[in-house]
Coordinates of C-alpha atoms in Angstrom, one line a residue:
M16 CA 185.2 195.0 16.4
S17 CA 183.4 197.2 19.1
S18 CA 181.0 198.5 16.7
T19 CA 179.7 194.9 15.6
L20 CA 179.4 194.0 19.4
F21 CA 177.4 196.9 20.4
R22 CA 175.2 197.0 17.0
T23 CA 171.8 197.7 17.9
K24 CA 168.5 196.2 16.5
K25 CA 166.0 198.7 15.6
V26 CA 162.7 198.5 17.3
E27 CA 160.8 198.6 14.0
Q28 CA 162.8 195.4 12.8
S29 CA 162.3 193.6 15.9
I30 CA 158.5 194.0 15.6
L31 CA 158.6 193.2 11.7
D32 CA 160.4 189.7 12.8
T33 CA 157.4 188.9 15.0
E34 CA 155.1 189.2 11.9
E35 CA 157.1 186.5 10.1
P36 CA 154.8 183.2 9.9
E37 CA 157.2 180.7 10.9
H38 CA 158.1 182.9 13.9
A39 CA 154.7 184.5 14.8
L40 CA 153.4 183.6 18.2
K41 CA 149.7 183.6 18.8
K42 CA 148.2 186.8 20.4
S43 CA 145.6 185.8 23.2
L44 CA 146.4 187.5 26.5
S45 CA 144.5 190.3 28.0
A46 CA 145.6 192.8 30.9
L47 CA 143.7 190.5 33.2
D48 CA 145.6 187.5 32.0
L49 CA 148.8 189.2 32.5
T50 CA 147.9 190.5 36.0
V51 CA 147.1 187.0 36.9
F52 CA 150.3 185.8 35.4
G53 CA 152.1 188.2 37.5
V54 CA 150.5 187.3 40.8
G55 CA 150.8 183.7 39.9
V56 CA 154.4 183.8 39.7
I57 CA 155.1 186.2 42.5
I58 CA 153.1 184.8 45.3
G59 CA 155.0 181.6 46.1
T60 CA 157.8 180.3 48.2
G61 CA 158.7 183.9 49.6
I62 CA 155.3 184.4 51.3
F63 CA 155.2 181.0 52.8
V64 CA 158.9 180.3 53.8
L65 CA 160.9 183.5 53.7
T66 CA 158.9 185.4 56.2
G67 CA 160.1 183.4 59.0
T68 CA 163.6 183.2 58.0
V69 CA 164.2 186.9 57.8
A70 CA 162.1 187.7 60.7
K71 CA 164.0 185.4 63.1
N72 CA 167.5 186.0 61.6
N73 CA 167.6 189.7 60.3
A74 CA 164.8 192.0 60.8
G75 CA 162.3 190.8 63.5
P76 CA 158.7 192.3 63.1
A77 CA 160.3 195.0 60.8
V78 CA 160.4 192.3 58.2
A79 CA 157.3 194.1 56.9
L80 CA 159.4 197.0 56.1
A81 CA 161.9 194.7 54.4
F82 CA 159.1 193.5 52.1
V83 CA 158.3 197.3 51.5
V84 CA 161.9 198.1 50.6
A85 CA 162.2 195.0 48.1
G86 CA 158.7 196.1 46.7
V87 CA 160.0 199.7 46.2
V88 CA 163.0 198.3 44.4
C89 CA 160.9 196.3 42.0
A90 CA 158.5 199.3 41.4
L91 CA 161.3 201.3 40.1
A92 CA 162.1 198.7 37.8
A93 CA 158.5 198.0 36.9
L94 CA 158.3 201.4 35.6
C95 CA 161.2 200.9 33.3
Y96 CA 160.1 197.8 32.3
A97 CA 156.5 198.9 31.7
E98 CA 157.8 201.6 29.3
F99 CA 160.0 199.0 27.4
A100 CA 157.1 196.6 27.1
S101 CA 154.8 199.0 25.8
T102 CA 157.4 200.5 23.1
V103 CA 159.0 197.2 22.2
P104 CA 156.2 194.6 22.3
V105 CA 158.4 191.5 21.4
A106 CA 159.2 188.3 23.3
G107 CA 162.4 188.4 25.4
S108 CA 161.9 190.9 28.0
A109 CA 165.1 192.5 29.1
Y110 CA 167.0 190.6 26.4
T111 CA 165.1 192.4 23.7
F112 CA 164.9 195.6 25.4
S113 CA 168.7 195.6 25.6
Y114 CA 169.1 194.7 22.0
A115 CA 167.4 197.8 20.9
S116 CA 169.1 200.2 23.3
L117 CA 172.5 198.9 24.5
G118 CA 173.7 196.6 21.5
E119 CA 174.1 193.2 20.7
L120 CA 176.9 191.9 23.4
P121 CA 175.0 193.6 26.2
A122 CA 171.7 191.8 25.1
W123 CA 173.5 188.5 24.9
I124 CA 174.7 188.8 28.4
I125 CA 171.3 189.9 29.9
G126 CA 169.9 187.0 27.6
W127 CA 172.3 184.6 29.1
D128 CA 171.6 185.7 32.5
L129 CA 167.8 185.3 32.2
V130 CA 168.3 181.8 31.0
L131 CA 170.0 181.0 34.1
E132 CA 167.7 183.0 36.3
F133 CA 164.4 181.3 34.9
A134 CA 165.9 177.8 34.6
L135 CA 167.4 177.6 38.5
G136 CA 164.0 179.6 39.6
T137 CA 161.9 176.8 37.9
A138 CA 164.0 174.0 39.4
V139 CA 164.2 175.4 42.8
V140 CA 160.4 176.0 42.9
A141 CA 159.7 172.4 41.6
V142 CA 161.8 171.0 44.5
G143 CA 159.9 173.1 46.8
W144 CA 156.6 172.2 45.5
S145 CA 157.7 168.4 45.8
G146 CA 158.6 169.1 49.5
Y147 CA 155.0 170.3 50.2
I148 CA 153.5 167.3 48.5
H149 CA 155.6 164.9 50.3
S150 CA 154.3 166.5 53.7
L151 CA 150.8 166.3 52.5
L152 CA 151.4 162.8 51.6
A153 CA 153.0 162.0 55.0
N154 CA 150.0 163.5 56.7
A155 CA 147.7 161.2 54.8
G156 CA 150.0 158.1 55.8
W157 CA 151.8 157.6 52.4
E158 CA 155.3 157.6 51.7
L159 CA 157.2 157.3 48.4
P160 CA 160.4 155.0 48.2
A161 CA 163.4 157.1 49.2
A162 CA 165.1 156.7 45.8
L163 CA 162.0 158.3 44.2
S164 CA 161.5 161.1 46.7
T165 CA 165.0 162.7 47.2
R166 CA 168.2 163.3 45.7
D167 CA 170.0 161.3 48.5
G168 CA 168.4 157.9 48.5
A169 CA 169.1 155.2 50.9
D170 CA 172.1 154.1 48.5
G171 CA 173.4 157.4 48.0
F172 CA 171.6 157.9 44.7
G173 CA 168.2 159.2 44.4
F174 CA 165.7 161.1 42.2
D175 CA 163.0 163.6 43.0
I176 CA 160.2 162.0 40.8
L177 CA 157.6 164.5 41.8
A178 CA 159.6 167.7 40.9
A179 CA 160.5 166.2 37.6
A180 CA 156.9 165.1 36.9
L181 CA 155.8 168.6 37.7
V182 CA 158.1 170.3 35.2
L183 CA 157.1 168.0 32.4
V184 CA 153.5 168.3 32.9
L185 CA 153.9 172.2 32.7
T186 CA 155.9 171.8 29.8
A187 CA 153.2 169.8 27.9
I188 CA 150.6 172.6 29.1
L189 CA 153.1 175.4 27.7
V190 CA 153.5 173.7 24.5
V191 CA 149.5 173.5 23.9
G192 CA 149.4 177.2 24.3
T193 CA 149.5 180.4 26.6
K194 CA 145.8 180.7 26.7
L195 CA 145.4 177.4 28.3
S196 CA 148.4 178.4 30.7
A197 CA 146.3 181.4 31.5
R198 CA 143.2 179.5 32.3
V199 CA 145.0 177.0 34.4
T200 CA 146.8 180.0 36.2
S201 CA 143.7 181.8 37.0
V202 CA 142.2 178.7 38.7
V203 CA 145.3 178.3 40.7
V204 CA 146.0 181.8 41.6
A205 CA 142.4 182.0 42.9
I206 CA 142.9 179.3 45.3
K207 CA 146.4 180.7 46.4
V208 CA 145.0 184.2 47.0
T209 CA 142.1 182.7 49.0
V210 CA 144.5 180.9 51.2
V211 CA 146.7 184.1 51.8
L212 CA 143.5 186.3 52.6
T213 CA 142.3 183.5 55.1
V214 CA 145.9 183.6 56.7
I215 CA 145.6 187.5 57.0
I216 CA 141.8 187.7 58.0
A217 CA 142.0 184.7 60.5
G218 CA 145.4 185.7 61.9
A219 CA 144.3 189.4 62.5
F220 CA 142.1 188.1 65.2
L221 CA 145.0 186.1 67.1
V222 CA 147.5 189.0 67.0
E223 CA 149.0 190.1 70.2
G224 CA 150.6 193.5 70.4
K225 CA 153.6 192.4 72.9
N226 CA 155.0 190.2 69.9
Y227 CA 155.9 193.5 68.2
D228 CA 158.1 194.8 70.9
P229 CA 160.6 195.6 69.6
F230 CA 159.4 196.1 66.2
V231 CA 163.0 196.8 65.1
P232 CA 165.4 194.8 67.3
K233 CA 168.7 196.2 68.6
A234 CA 171.5 195.6 65.8
Q235 CA 173.9 193.0 66.6
A236 CA 177.2 193.5 64.8
V237 CA 178.9 190.3 63.4
P238 CA 182.8 190.4 62.6
A239 CA 183.4 190.4 59.1
G240 CA 185.4 187.2 59.0
D241 CA 182.4 185.4 60.3
S242 CA 180.2 186.4 57.5
L243 CA 179.4 185.4 54.2
Q244 CA 178.3 188.7 53.0
S245 CA 179.9 190.7 50.1
P246 CA 183.2 192.0 50.9
L247 CA 182.1 195.3 49.6
I248 CA 179.6 195.6 52.4
Q249 CA 182.3 194.7 55.0
L250 CA 184.7 197.1 53.6
M251 CA 182.0 200.0 53.8
F252 CA 180.6 199.2 57.2
G253 CA 183.5 197.2 58.9
W254 CA 181.1 194.5 59.7
A255 CA 178.4 192.4 58.1
P256 CA 175.3 194.2 58.7
S257 CA 173.2 191.1 58.8
N258 CA 171.4 191.1 62.1
F259 CA 168.6 193.4 63.0
G260 CA 168.8 197.0 63.4
V261 CA 168.1 199.3 60.3
M262 CA 170.8 197.5 58.2
G263 CA 169.2 194.3 59.0
I264 CA 166.1 195.5 57.2
F265 CA 168.2 196.1 54.1
T266 CA 169.7 192.7 54.5
A267 CA 166.5 191.2 55.1
A268 CA 165.4 193.0 51.9
S269 CA 167.9 191.5 49.8
V270 CA 166.7 188.0 50.9
V271 CA 163.0 188.6 50.7
F272 CA 163.6 190.0 47.2
F273 CA 163.3 186.3 46.0
A274 CA 159.7 186.5 47.0
F275 CA 159.1 189.2 44.2
I276 CA 161.0 187.4 41.6
G277 CA 158.8 186.8 38.5
F278 CA 157.0 190.2 37.7
D279 CA 159.4 190.7 35.1
V280 CA 158.5 187.4 33.5
V281 CA 155.0 189.2 32.5
A282 CA 157.1 191.3 30.2
T283 CA 158.4 188.2 28.2
A284 CA 154.6 187.5 27.0
A285 CA 154.4 191.1 25.2
E286 CA 154.3 189.4 21.9
E287 CA 151.3 187.2 22.9
T288 CA 149.4 190.0 24.1
K289 CA 146.4 191.3 22.3
N290 CA 147.1 195.0 23.0
P291 CA 150.5 195.2 24.5
Q292 CA 150.8 199.0 24.5
R293 CA 148.1 199.3 27.0
D294 CA 147.8 195.9 28.6
M295 CA 151.6 195.3 29.5
P296 CA 152.1 198.3 31.9
R297 CA 148.8 197.4 33.5
G298 CA 149.6 193.8 34.0
I299 CA 153.2 194.6 35.2
I300 CA 152.4 197.2 37.8
G301 CA 149.0 195.8 38.8
S302 CA 150.4 192.3 39.8
L303 CA 153.4 194.1 41.8
V304 CA 151.0 196.3 43.8
I305 CA 148.6 193.5 44.6
C306 CA 151.5 191.1 45.8
T307 CA 153.4 193.8 47.9
T308 CA 150.0 194.6 49.7
L309 CA 149.5 190.9 50.5
Y310 CA 153.2 190.3 51.6
V311 CA 153.3 193.3 54.0
A312 CA 149.8 192.1 55.3
V313 CA 151.0 188.7 55.9
S314 CA 154.3 189.4 57.7
I315 CA 152.4 192.0 60.0
V316 CA 149.9 189.3 61.0
V317 CA 152.5 186.5 61.4
T318 CA 154.9 188.3 63.7
G319 CA 152.1 189.7 65.6
M320 CA 150.9 186.1 66.3
R321 CA 154.0 184.7 67.6
H322 CA 157.2 186.4 68.7
Y323 CA 159.9 186.6 65.8
S324 CA 162.4 184.7 67.9
E325 CA 160.1 181.5 68.0
L326 CA 159.0 181.6 64.3
S327 CA 159.7 178.4 62.4
V328 CA 162.2 179.2 59.6
T329 CA 160.7 176.4 57.1
A330 CA 156.9 176.8 57.8
P331 CA 156.2 180.1 59.8
L332 CA 152.7 180.6 58.7
A333 CA 151.6 177.1 59.8
D334 CA 153.8 177.2 62.8
A335 CA 152.2 180.5 63.9
F336 CA 148.5 178.9 63.8
K337 CA 149.7 175.7 65.5
A338 CA 151.3 177.9 68.4
T339 CA 147.9 179.6 68.8
G340 CA 145.9 176.5 69.1
H341 CA 144.6 176.1 65.4
P342 CA 146.7 173.3 64.0
W343 CA 144.4 172.5 61.2
F344 CA 145.6 175.8 59.4
A345 CA 148.8 173.8 58.8
G346 CA 147.4 171.4 56.5
F347 CA 145.4 174.2 54.7
I348 CA 148.4 176.5 54.1
S349 CA 150.6 173.5 53.0
F350 CA 148.0 172.8 50.4
G351 CA 147.8 176.5 49.4
A352 CA 151.6 176.7 49.1
A353 CA 151.7 173.5 47.0
V354 CA 149.0 174.7 44.6
G355 CA 150.7 178.2 44.5
L356 CA 154.0 176.8 43.6
T357 CA 152.8 175.3 40.5
T358 CA 151.8 178.5 38.9
V359 CA 155.3 180.0 39.9
C360 CA 157.0 176.9 38.3
M361 CA 155.0 177.4 35.0
I362 CA 155.2 180.9 34.5
L363 CA 159.0 180.8 35.2
L364 CA 159.2 178.2 32.7
L365 CA 157.2 180.3 30.2
G366 CA 159.6 183.2 30.7
Q367 CA 162.7 181.2 30.1
T368 CA 161.3 179.6 26.7
R369 CA 160.3 183.2 25.5
V370 CA 163.8 184.5 26.2
F371 CA 165.3 181.3 24.5
F372 CA 163.0 181.6 21.7
A373 CA 163.9 185.3 21.0
M374 CA 167.5 184.8 21.1
S375 CA 167.2 181.9 18.7
R376 CA 165.1 184.1 16.2
D377 CA 168.0 186.6 16.3
G378 CA 170.5 183.9 15.4
L379 CA 172.4 184.1 18.8
L380 CA 171.3 180.6 19.4
P381 CA 170.4 178.0 17.0
R382 CA 167.7 179.0 14.6
F383 CA 166.1 175.5 15.1
F384 CA 164.5 176.7 18.2
S385 CA 163.0 179.7 16.6
H386 CA 160.1 177.8 14.6
V387 CA 156.7 177.8 16.3
H388 CA 154.2 175.0 16.2
P389 CA 152.0 175.0 13.2
R390 CA 148.8 174.5 15.3
F391 CA 149.2 175.8 18.9
R392 CA 151.7 178.8 17.6
T393 CA 154.1 178.2 20.5
P394 CA 157.7 178.0 20.6
H395 CA 157.4 174.2 21.0
R396 CA 160.9 173.1 20.6
P397 CA 162.7 175.3 23.1
T398 CA 159.9 174.5 25.6
I399 CA 160.5 170.7 25.2
L400 CA 164.1 171.0 25.3
L401 CA 164.4 173.4 28.4
G402 CA 161.4 171.5 30.3
V403 CA 163.4 168.2 30.0
V404 CA 166.8 169.9 31.1
I405 CA 165.0 171.4 34.1
A406 CA 163.3 168.5 35.0
V407 CA 166.4 166.6 35.2
L408 CA 168.0 169.3 37.1
A409 CA 165.1 169.4 39.6
G410 CA 165.2 165.5 39.9
F411 CA 169.0 164.9 40.6
T412 CA 170.8 168.3 41.6
P413 CA 170.8 169.7 45.1
L414 CA 169.8 173.4 44.4
S415 CA 169.2 175.1 47.5
E416 CA 172.7 176.7 47.6
L417 CA 172.2 178.1 43.9
A418 CA 168.6 179.7 44.8
E419 CA 170.5 183.1 45.4
L420 CA 171.7 183.1 42.0
V421 CA 168.3 183.7 40.9
N422 CA 168.3 187.0 42.9
I423 CA 171.5 188.2 41.5
G424 CA 170.5 187.6 38.2
T425 CA 167.1 189.5 38.4
L426 CA 168.8 192.4 39.8
F427 CA 171.3 192.4 37.3
A428 CA 168.5 192.5 34.6
F429 CA 166.8 195.6 36.5
V430 CA 170.1 197.4 36.2
V431 CA 170.3 196.9 32.4
V432 CA 166.6 197.7 31.7
A433 CA 166.9 200.9 33.7
I434 CA 170.1 202.0 31.9
G435 CA 168.3 201.0 28.5
V436 CA 165.5 203.4 29.3
I437 CA 167.7 206.3 29.3
I438 CA 169.6 205.4 26.3
L439 CA 166.5 204.7 24.2
R440 CA 165.1 208.1 25.3
R441 CA 168.1 209.9 23.9
T442 CA 168.8 207.7 20.9
R443 CA 165.2 207.2 19.6
P444 CA 163.0 210.0 21.1
D445 CA 160.7 209.6 18.2
L446 CA 159.3 206.3 19.2
H447 CA 155.7 206.0 20.3
R448 CA 155.6 205.2 24.1
A449 CA 152.1 204.0 25.2
F450 CA 153.5 204.3 28.8
R451 CA 156.3 206.6 29.9
T452 CA 158.5 206.1 32.8
P453 CA 158.0 209.2 35.0
W454 CA 160.9 211.6 35.9
V455 CA 163.6 210.0 33.6
P456 CA 166.5 209.8 34.2
F457 CA 166.0 210.1 38.0
I458 CA 163.7 207.0 38.2
P459 CA 165.9 204.9 36.2
I460 CA 169.0 206.1 38.1
L461 CA 167.2 205.3 41.4
S462 CA 166.4 201.8 40.2
V463 CA 169.9 200.9 39.2
L464 CA 171.2 202.3 42.6
A465 CA 168.6 200.3 44.5
S466 CA 169.3 197.2 42.9
L467 CA 173.2 197.5 43.0
W468 CA 172.5 197.9 46.7
L469 CA 170.5 194.7 47.1
M470 CA 173.3 192.9 44.8
L471 CA 175.8 194.0 47.3
N472 CA 173.9 192.4 50.2
L473 CA 174.2 188.9 48.7
P474 CA 176.8 186.4 49.8
T475 CA 180.4 186.4 48.2
E476 CA 179.8 183.1 46.8
T477 CA 176.8 184.0 44.8
W478 CA 178.8 186.7 43.1
L479 CA 181.6 184.1 42.2
R480 CA 179.0 181.7 40.7
F481 CA 177.5 184.4 38.8
A482 CA 180.8 185.5 37.4
G483 CA 181.3 181.8 36.3
W484 CA 178.1 181.8 34.6
M485 CA 178.8 185.0 32.7
A486 CA 182.3 183.8 31.6
L487 CA 180.7 180.9 30.0
G488 CA 178.4 183.1 28.4
F489 CA 181.1 185.1 26.7
V490 CA 182.7 181.9 25.4
V491 CA 179.5 180.7 23.9
Y492 CA 178.7 184.2 22.3
F493 CA 182.2 184.5 20.6
V494 CA 182.3 181.0 19.4
Y495 CA 178.7 180.7 18.2
G496 CA 176.5 183.8 18.6
R497 CA 178.6 186.5 17.0
S498 CA 179.2 184.7 13.8
H499 CA 175.5 183.5 13.4
S500 CA 173.8 186.6 14.4
R501 CA 171.1 187.4 12.1
L502 CA 171.7 191.2 12.5
G503 CA 175.5 190.7 11.5
R504 CA 174.5 188.6 8.5
H505 CA 172.1 191.2 7.5
E506 CA 175.0 194.0 7.7
E507 CA 177.3 191.8 5.6
T508 CA 174.6 191.4 2.9
T509 CA 174.2 195.2 2.8
V510 CA 177.9 195.6 2.6
D511 CA 178.0 192.9 -0.4
E512 CA 175.1 194.8 -2.0
V513 CA 176.6 198.4 -1.9
G514 CA 180.2 197.4 -2.0
G515 CA 181.1 199.3 1.1
R516 CA 180.6 199.7 4.7
P517 CA 177.0 199.7 6.1
P518 CA 175.4 203.1 6.7
G519 CA 175.2 204.6 10.1
N520 CA 176.5 202.8 13.3
G521 CA 175.5 199.5 12.0
A522 CA 171.9 199.3 13.2
A523 CA 169.7 197.3 11.3

């Protein structure tokens, strides 16, 4: 049984599957498209909201260092993703990489994890987008009925129609094609980056040096019983290191990590890239470098404009400009945030549909979802299904307490990909690698340790919810996925043909 659970799918077979007419996606993306996708999905809620939250509660002006720490963790993972994406240019990202290196069960686990990550991420961002739109409408004197603008209407029942509508519109765009998605994203990213650069440049003239004192506020220990931090962190330190000091920077990094979520989505588009061996590493690493630079610059400017203890936790950028006598920036920033979150939502949805598509093509999910549209060459069935489901989630469900699940899901994917790089280097040294992660196994090991450290800084409730989702995933796999696995059926056919056991370790 263990040999079937950890049977691996050869890289060559994964690539051959992408050439089957009914499963072939259209190759239309360039390195620039991928970089734009990456920037489009990374710059979102984090830069417009989280800066104030972690500065005020965890790190003070040293929130800039927290962004650096989170960026370094992502950079270590990005190097591993880049090698895999250039070696296995197949839709599915970490799921496909795991299937080639760790085996079917680990691949299922990471695929199931990614489905959760992207679904919740899309829904949470859609709700955030809706909030900004409501704010802009309110400034213009327009109000939607309570029952159509919130999940808590006047009679206790409501539906966030704007959040749901956004998801459905983006679903339609993704069905039509990834090139159209790239064009829409390019326009929106240009607007979003313009807003961010304006904040940096204009804010730099309003910085006051006294606001950086102290740059790293003195640590404030909190009794373990009064904290929601992971019990492992409490055991290691005797307290929850969540308030300022050096440990506050690491805690802040685990929170602002949400601001970086999405660069791994670039890897899910490998199969739709014209030259994935060359362009995937450029898109993944390029988008991460650009966004980290912008994040650090924004956090330095904002904490210099206003003392961290006085920053708003909901709209820190707009609040900082209001406090310095420039209130018109509030509307400008809200507009930029609303526009920016549009691309975040769309690219997260794109990433989820590609993972779902790859899993169904392998038989671990119903193969009904693995057929592409005859004209648009996109996985229209899973796109429509997931779009409708997420629209309902965004419309009805209060998702704020589930947002941290996105963080832990992404970090878990980072761990698996890093381990996979080490294993595939040993098991398949013959594979052509257009990009090679430097200093293997040291970089992948550092990536694993850094990701685990941030995971330990997440609340206990997040771990429990994650464990529940994973347990449900095991049930689905053993009830359906294992018996319908395309790789497993291929092995059974081989056994029937030769009248014995399949050769080797069961790899297809």
